[in-house]
């Protein structure tokens, strides 16, 4: 259940998504450009947002320090009960049922990618083929974010990774030089 986000490719035009927390509401830039994936793995064609517009991020992905450590293995998108949930990409429905106390829906997209949504009352069944943008259910109750969001998770070969990698919402990573080691030379006058 761990994973760490990969850096994104060069960014394109930027829109803003509101990120809400118990403390404050913060604007988070969301790039429209496709994002990078891990080295040696092909990037999927751009995925569609499963809810919205508008698109509001209630809680971002938080990679756990280890497989069993605490973290937030997906993103929470603001969406009220009954709001339609759409498949982010073409795939096959692999799970429709309850996990602990909430209804969950999972879709296999190929190349080891699985998306999951909760709480979602599915309008599709296991084994159904779905297309990107197709309504697959509606937001239900029982989520960890008080019935006003849907949790969207993505796994690659069983490892959770940020859904923003596929939605184009990660800022471009920039490597900076390390500071010099030792005393800093003083320029001669």
Coordinates of C-alpha atoms in Angstrom, one line a residue:
X1 CA 0.0 0.0 0.0
X2 CA 2.9 2.4 -0.4
X3 CA 4.2 4.3 -3.3
X4 CA 5.7 7.6 -3.9
X5 CA 4.7 10.0 -6.7
X6 CA 7.0 10.3 -9.7
X7 CA 7.9 13.8 -10.9
X8 CA 5.7 15.3 -13.6
X9 CA 6.9 16.4 -17.0
X10 CA 7.0 20.0 -18.1
X11 CA 3.8 21.8 -17.1
X12 CA 1.3 23.5 -19.4
X13 CA -1.4 26.0 -18.6
X14 CA -2.4 25.9 -14.9
X15 CA -5.8 25.9 -13.3
X16 CA -6.5 26.1 -9.6
X17 CA -8.2 23.6 -7.4
X18 CA -9.3 24.5 -3.9
X19 CA -7.7 22.3 -1.2
X20 CA -9.6 22.2 2.1
X21 CA -8.3 21.1 5.4
X22 CA -9.5 21.4 9.0
X23 CA -7.2 24.4 9.4
X24 CA -7.6 26.4 6.2
X25 CA -8.5 26.4 2.5
X26 CA -5.5 26.6 0.2
X27 CA -5.3 27.1 -3.6
X28 CA -3.4 24.2 -5.3
X29 CA -2.2 24.6 -8.9
X30 CA -3.3 21.8 -11.2
X31 CA -1.5 21.5 -14.5
X32 CA -3.3 20.4 -17.6
X33 CA -0.2 18.6 -19.0
X34 CA 0.2 14.8 -18.9
X35 CA 2.3 13.7 -16.0
X36 CA 5.3 11.4 -15.9
X37 CA 5.3 7.9 -14.5
X38 CA 8.0 5.7 -13.1
X39 CA 11.1 5.2 -15.3
X40 CA 10.7 2.5 -17.9
X41 CA 6.9 2.6 -17.8
X42 CA 4.7 4.1 -20.5
X43 CA 2.5 7.0 -19.5
X44 CA -1.2 6.3 -20.0
X45 CA -3.2 8.6 -22.3
X46 CA -4.6 11.4 -20.2
X47 CA -7.2 10.2 -17.7
X48 CA -10.5 12.0 -17.2
X49 CA -11.5 13.4 -13.8
X50 CA -14.0 11.1 -12.1
X51 CA -16.1 14.0 -10.8
X52 CA -16.8 17.6 -11.6
X53 CA -16.4 20.2 -12.8
X54 CA -15.9 22.1 -10.6
X55 CA -13.1 20.0 -9.3
X56 CA -12.2 20.6 -5.7
X57 CA -9.5 18.6 -3.9
X58 CA -10.5 18.0 -0.3
X59 CA -7.4 16.0 0.7
X60 CA -4.3 15.2 -1.4
X61 CA -2.4 11.9 -1.7
X62 CA 0.1 11.4 1.2
X63 CA 2.5 8.6 0.5
X64 CA 3.1 6.4 3.6
X65 CA 6.7 6.0 4.9
X66 CA 6.4 2.2 4.5
X67 CA 3.9 -0.4 3.2
X68 CA 1.9 -0.5 6.5
X69 CA 2.5 3.0 7.7
X70 CA -0.1 5.7 8.0
X71 CA -0.8 7.8 4.9
X72 CA -3.6 8.8 2.6
X73 CA -3.5 6.4 -0.4
X74 CA -5.5 8.4 -2.8
X75 CA -7.2 11.8 -3.1
X76 CA -10.5 13.0 -1.8
X77 CA -12.6 15.0 -4.4
X78 CA -15.5 17.2 -3.2
X79 CA -18.7 15.6 -4.4
X80 CA -22.1 15.3 -2.6
X81 CA -24.2 12.2 -2.2
X82 CA -25.8 11.2 -5.5
X83 CA -23.1 13.0 -7.6
X84 CA -22.2 10.9 -10.7
X85 CA -18.8 9.1 -10.6
X86 CA -17.1 8.4 -14.0
X87 CA -14.5 6.0 -15.1
X88 CA -11.2 7.9 -15.5
X89 CA -10.1 5.6 -18.4
X90 CA -11.2 2.6 -20.4
X91 CA -11.2 -0.6 -18.4
X92 CA -13.0 -3.6 -16.9
X93 CA -14.8 -3.5 -13.5
X94 CA -13.0 -5.9 -11.2
X95 CA -14.8 -5.3 -7.9
X96 CA -18.2 -4.0 -6.7
X97 CA -18.9 -4.5 -3.0
X98 CA -18.4 -3.4 0.5
X99 CA -15.0 -3.0 2.2
X100 CA -15.4 -2.7 6.0
X101 CA -18.4 -0.3 6.1
X102 CA -18.4 1.4 2.7
X103 CA -19.3 0.6 -0.9
X104 CA -16.3 0.4 -3.2
X105 CA -15.8 0.1 -6.9
X106 CA -12.5 -0.9 -8.7
X107 CA -11.6 -0.8 -12.3
X108 CA -8.6 -2.5 -14.0
X109 CA -7.2 -0.3 -16.8
X110 CA -4.4 -2.5 -18.1
X111 CA -0.6 -2.2 -17.6
X112 CA -1.1 -3.1 -13.9
X113 CA -3.3 0.0 -13.2
X114 CA -6.4 -0.2 -11.0
X115 CA -8.5 2.7 -9.9
X116 CA -10.8 2.5 -6.9
X117 CA -13.6 4.7 -5.6
X118 CA -15.4 4.9 -2.3
X119 CA -18.1 5.4 -1.2
X120 CA -19.8 4.7 -4.5
X121 CA -23.1 2.9 -5.3
X122 CA -22.1 1.2 -8.5
X123 CA -24.3 1.3 -11.6
X124 CA -22.1 -1.3 -13.3
X125 CA -21.2 -4.9 -12.4
X126 CA -18.0 -6.9 -12.1
X127 CA -16.8 -7.9 -15.6
X128 CA -18.4 -4.9 -17.3
X129 CA -16.2 -3.1 -19.8
X130 CA -16.3 0.7 -19.3
X131 CA -15.1 3.7 -21.3
X132 CA -13.3 6.8 -20.1
X133 CA -16.0 9.3 -18.9
X134 CA -18.7 6.7 -18.5
X135 CA -20.8 7.0 -15.4
X136 CA -20.0 3.9 -13.2
X137 CA -21.9 4.9 -10.0
X138 CA -22.9 7.7 -7.7
X139 CA -21.4 9.0 -4.5
X140 CA -22.9 7.2 -1.5
X141 CA -22.4 7.6 2.2
X142 CA -19.9 6.0 4.6
X143 CA -16.7 7.8 3.6
X144 CA -13.9 9.0 5.8
X145 CA -14.6 12.6 4.7
X146 CA -18.2 13.1 6.1
X147 CA -20.4 12.4 3.1
X148 CA -19.2 15.3 0.9
X149 CA -16.5 13.6 -1.1
X150 CA -15.4 10.6 -3.1
X151 CA -12.0 8.9 -2.4
X152 CA -10.1 8.1 -5.6
X153 CA -7.2 5.8 -5.4
X154 CA -4.8 4.3 -8.0
X155 CA -2.6 1.3 -7.7
X156 CA 0.2 0.2 -10.1
X157 CA 1.1 -3.5 -9.7
X158 CA -0.4 -3.3 -6.1
X159 CA 1.4 -0.1 -5.0
X160 CA -0.6 3.0 -4.3
X161 CA 0.4 6.0 -6.3
X162 CA -1.0 9.5 -6.6
X163 CA -4.0 9.8 -9.0
X164 CA -2.7 13.2 -9.8
X165 CA 0.1 11.5 -11.9
X166 CA -2.6 10.6 -14.4
X167 CA -4.7 13.8 -14.1
X168 CA -1.8 16.2 -14.7
X169 CA -1.9 17.8 -11.3
X170 CA 1.7 17.6 -10.1
X171 CA 4.1 20.5 -10.5
X172 CA 7.3 19.9 -12.5
X173 CA 10.2 18.7 -10.4
X174 CA 13.3 20.9 -10.5
X175 CA 16.7 19.8 -9.3
X176 CA 18.8 22.5 -7.7
X177 CA 22.6 22.4 -7.2
X178 CA 23.9 21.4 -3.8
X179 CA 25.6 24.2 -1.8
X180 CA 29.4 24.2 -1.7
X181 CA 31.1 22.1 0.9
X182 CA 33.6 23.8 3.2
X183 CA 34.4 27.5 3.6
X184 CA 33.0 29.8 1.0
X185 CA 35.8 31.6 -0.8
X186 CA 35.8 35.3 -0.5
X187 CA 36.3 37.0 -3.9
X188 CA 39.6 39.0 -4.2
X189 CA 39.4 42.8 -4.5

